[in-house]
C-alpha positions as YAML, in Angstrom:
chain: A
units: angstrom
residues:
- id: 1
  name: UNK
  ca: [130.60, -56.19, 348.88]
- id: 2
  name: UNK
  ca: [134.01, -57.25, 350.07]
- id: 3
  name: UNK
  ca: [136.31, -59.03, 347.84]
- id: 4
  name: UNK
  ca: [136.44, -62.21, 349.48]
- id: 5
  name: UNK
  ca: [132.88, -62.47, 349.19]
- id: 6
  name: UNK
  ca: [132.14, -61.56, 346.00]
- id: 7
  name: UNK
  ca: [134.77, -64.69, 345.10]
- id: 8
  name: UNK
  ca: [132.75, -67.15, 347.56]
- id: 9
  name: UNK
  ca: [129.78, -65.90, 345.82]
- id: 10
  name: UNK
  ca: [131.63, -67.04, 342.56]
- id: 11
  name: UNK
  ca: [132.95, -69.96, 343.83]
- id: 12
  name: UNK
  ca: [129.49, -71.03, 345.53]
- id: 13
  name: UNK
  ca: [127.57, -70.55, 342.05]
- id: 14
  name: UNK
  ca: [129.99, -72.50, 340.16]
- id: 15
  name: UNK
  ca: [129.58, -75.68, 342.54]
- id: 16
  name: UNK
  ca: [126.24, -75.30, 342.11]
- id: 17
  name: UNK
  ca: [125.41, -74.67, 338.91]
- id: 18
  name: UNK
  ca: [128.23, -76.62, 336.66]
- id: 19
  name: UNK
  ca: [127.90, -79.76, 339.52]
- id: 20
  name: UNK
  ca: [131.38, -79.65, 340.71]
- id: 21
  name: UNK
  ca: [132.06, -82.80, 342.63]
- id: 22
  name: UNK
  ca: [134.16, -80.17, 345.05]
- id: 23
  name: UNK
  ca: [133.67, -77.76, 347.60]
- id: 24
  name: UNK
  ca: [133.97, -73.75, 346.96]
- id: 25
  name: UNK
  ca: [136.84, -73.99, 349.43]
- id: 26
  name: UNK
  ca: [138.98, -76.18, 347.02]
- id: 27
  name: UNK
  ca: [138.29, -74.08, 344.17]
- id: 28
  name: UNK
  ca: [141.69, -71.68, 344.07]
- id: 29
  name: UNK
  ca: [141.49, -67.93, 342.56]
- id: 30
  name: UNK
  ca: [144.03, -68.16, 340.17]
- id: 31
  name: UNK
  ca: [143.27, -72.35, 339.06]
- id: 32
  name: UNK
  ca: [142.78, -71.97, 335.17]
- id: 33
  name: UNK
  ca: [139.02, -73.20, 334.39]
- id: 34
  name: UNK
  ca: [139.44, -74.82, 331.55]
- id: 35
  name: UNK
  ca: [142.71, -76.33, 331.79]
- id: 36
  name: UNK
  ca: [143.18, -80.11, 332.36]
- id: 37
  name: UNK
  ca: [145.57, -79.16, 335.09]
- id: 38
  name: UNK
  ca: [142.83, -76.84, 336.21]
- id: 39
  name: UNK
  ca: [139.17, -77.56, 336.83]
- id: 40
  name: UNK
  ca: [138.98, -79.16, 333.19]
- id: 41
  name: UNK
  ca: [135.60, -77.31, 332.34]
- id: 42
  name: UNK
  ca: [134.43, -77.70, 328.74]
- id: 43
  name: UNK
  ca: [132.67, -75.61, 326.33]
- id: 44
  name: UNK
  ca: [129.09, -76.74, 327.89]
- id: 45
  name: UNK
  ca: [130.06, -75.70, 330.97]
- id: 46
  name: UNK
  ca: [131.70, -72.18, 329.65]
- id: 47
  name: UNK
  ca: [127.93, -72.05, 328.14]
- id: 48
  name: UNK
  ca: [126.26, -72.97, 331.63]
- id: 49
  name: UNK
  ca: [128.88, -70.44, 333.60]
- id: 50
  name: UNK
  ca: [127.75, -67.36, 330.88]
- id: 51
  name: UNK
  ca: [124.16, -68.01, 331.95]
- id: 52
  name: UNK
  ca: [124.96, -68.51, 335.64]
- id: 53
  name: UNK
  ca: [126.57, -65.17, 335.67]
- id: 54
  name: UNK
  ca: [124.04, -63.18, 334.03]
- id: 55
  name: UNK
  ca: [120.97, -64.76, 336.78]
- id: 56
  name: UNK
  ca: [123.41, -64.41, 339.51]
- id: 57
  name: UNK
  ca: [125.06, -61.13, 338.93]
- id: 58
  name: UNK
  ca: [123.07, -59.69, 336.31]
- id: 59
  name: UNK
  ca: [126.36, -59.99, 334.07]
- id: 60
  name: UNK
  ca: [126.22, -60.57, 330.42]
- id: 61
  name: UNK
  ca: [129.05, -62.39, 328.73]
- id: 62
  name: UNK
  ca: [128.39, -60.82, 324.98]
- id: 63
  name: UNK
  ca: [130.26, -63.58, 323.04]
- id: 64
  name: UNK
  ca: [133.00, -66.66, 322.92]
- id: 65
  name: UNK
  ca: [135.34, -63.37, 322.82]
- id: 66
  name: UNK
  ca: [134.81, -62.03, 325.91]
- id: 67
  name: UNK
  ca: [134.21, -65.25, 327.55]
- id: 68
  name: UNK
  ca: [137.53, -66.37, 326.42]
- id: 69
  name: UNK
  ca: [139.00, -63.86, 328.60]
- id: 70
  name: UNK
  ca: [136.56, -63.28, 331.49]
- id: 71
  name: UNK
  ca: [136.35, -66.74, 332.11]
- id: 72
  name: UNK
  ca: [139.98, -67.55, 332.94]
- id: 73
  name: UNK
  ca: [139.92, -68.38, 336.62]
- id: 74
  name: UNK
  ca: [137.58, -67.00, 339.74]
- id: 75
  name: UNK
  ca: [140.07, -63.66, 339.30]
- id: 76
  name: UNK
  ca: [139.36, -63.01, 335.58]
- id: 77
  name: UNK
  ca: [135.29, -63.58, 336.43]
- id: 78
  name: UNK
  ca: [135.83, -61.60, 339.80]
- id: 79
  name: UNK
  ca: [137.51, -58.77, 337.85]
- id: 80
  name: UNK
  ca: [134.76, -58.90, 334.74]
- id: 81
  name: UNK
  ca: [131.70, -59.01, 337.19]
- id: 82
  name: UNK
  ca: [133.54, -55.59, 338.89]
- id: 83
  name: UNK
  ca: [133.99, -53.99, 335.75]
- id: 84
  name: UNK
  ca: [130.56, -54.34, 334.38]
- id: 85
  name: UNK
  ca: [129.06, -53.53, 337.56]
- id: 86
  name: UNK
  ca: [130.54, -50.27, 337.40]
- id: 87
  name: UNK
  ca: [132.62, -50.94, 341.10]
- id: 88
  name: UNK
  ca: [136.39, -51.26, 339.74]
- id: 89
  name: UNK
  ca: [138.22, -48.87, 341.46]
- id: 90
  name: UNK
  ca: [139.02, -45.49, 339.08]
- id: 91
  name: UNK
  ca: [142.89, -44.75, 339.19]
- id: 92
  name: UNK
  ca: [141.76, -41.22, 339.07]
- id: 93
  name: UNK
  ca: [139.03, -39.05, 340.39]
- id: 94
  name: UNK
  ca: [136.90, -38.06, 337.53]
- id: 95
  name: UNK
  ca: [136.62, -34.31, 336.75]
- id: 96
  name: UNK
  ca: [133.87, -32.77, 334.84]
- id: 97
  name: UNK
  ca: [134.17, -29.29, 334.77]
- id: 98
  name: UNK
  ca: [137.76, -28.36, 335.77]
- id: 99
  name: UNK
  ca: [138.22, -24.59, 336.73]
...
């Protein structure tokens, strides 16, 4: 999936599910979540978001650890949702039986 839709995607289920009274559009990648000079989410909606992202992306956020990274901005969840879906990009072509 490209990039830029995987982020809608992000975006779209964050309108939706945490009733943003905005559009996906206004949401910017790097706007800190949680931040009152951000989106101003609170710890019910960090709760809501955790659940949203395991239904829609079969991602599981394990604990307030994890969250408290992953759920930074649309980047931090767009990186997390890449990394447990096995699709970040390997620096290096794995080798398992070098000759």
């Amino acid at each position: 999936m490209p990039e830029t839709d995987l982020r809608r995607r992000i975006k779209e289920m964050m309108v939706k599910n945490l009733m943003l009274q905005t559009t996906p559009d206004e949401i910017g990648d790097e706007v800190p979540l949680f931040a009152a000079n951000g989106l101003g989410l609170d710890s019910i909606d960090a709760l809501e978001l955790a659940v949203s992202l395991e239904k829609t992306f079969g991602v599981r956020v394990p604990n307030s650890e994890v969250a408290g990274r992953a759920l930074r901005t649309v980047n931090t969840i767009y990186d997390y949702i890449l990394e447990k879906s096995g699709e970040g990009v390997q620096t290096e072509p794995r080798i398992e039986n070098p000759s």
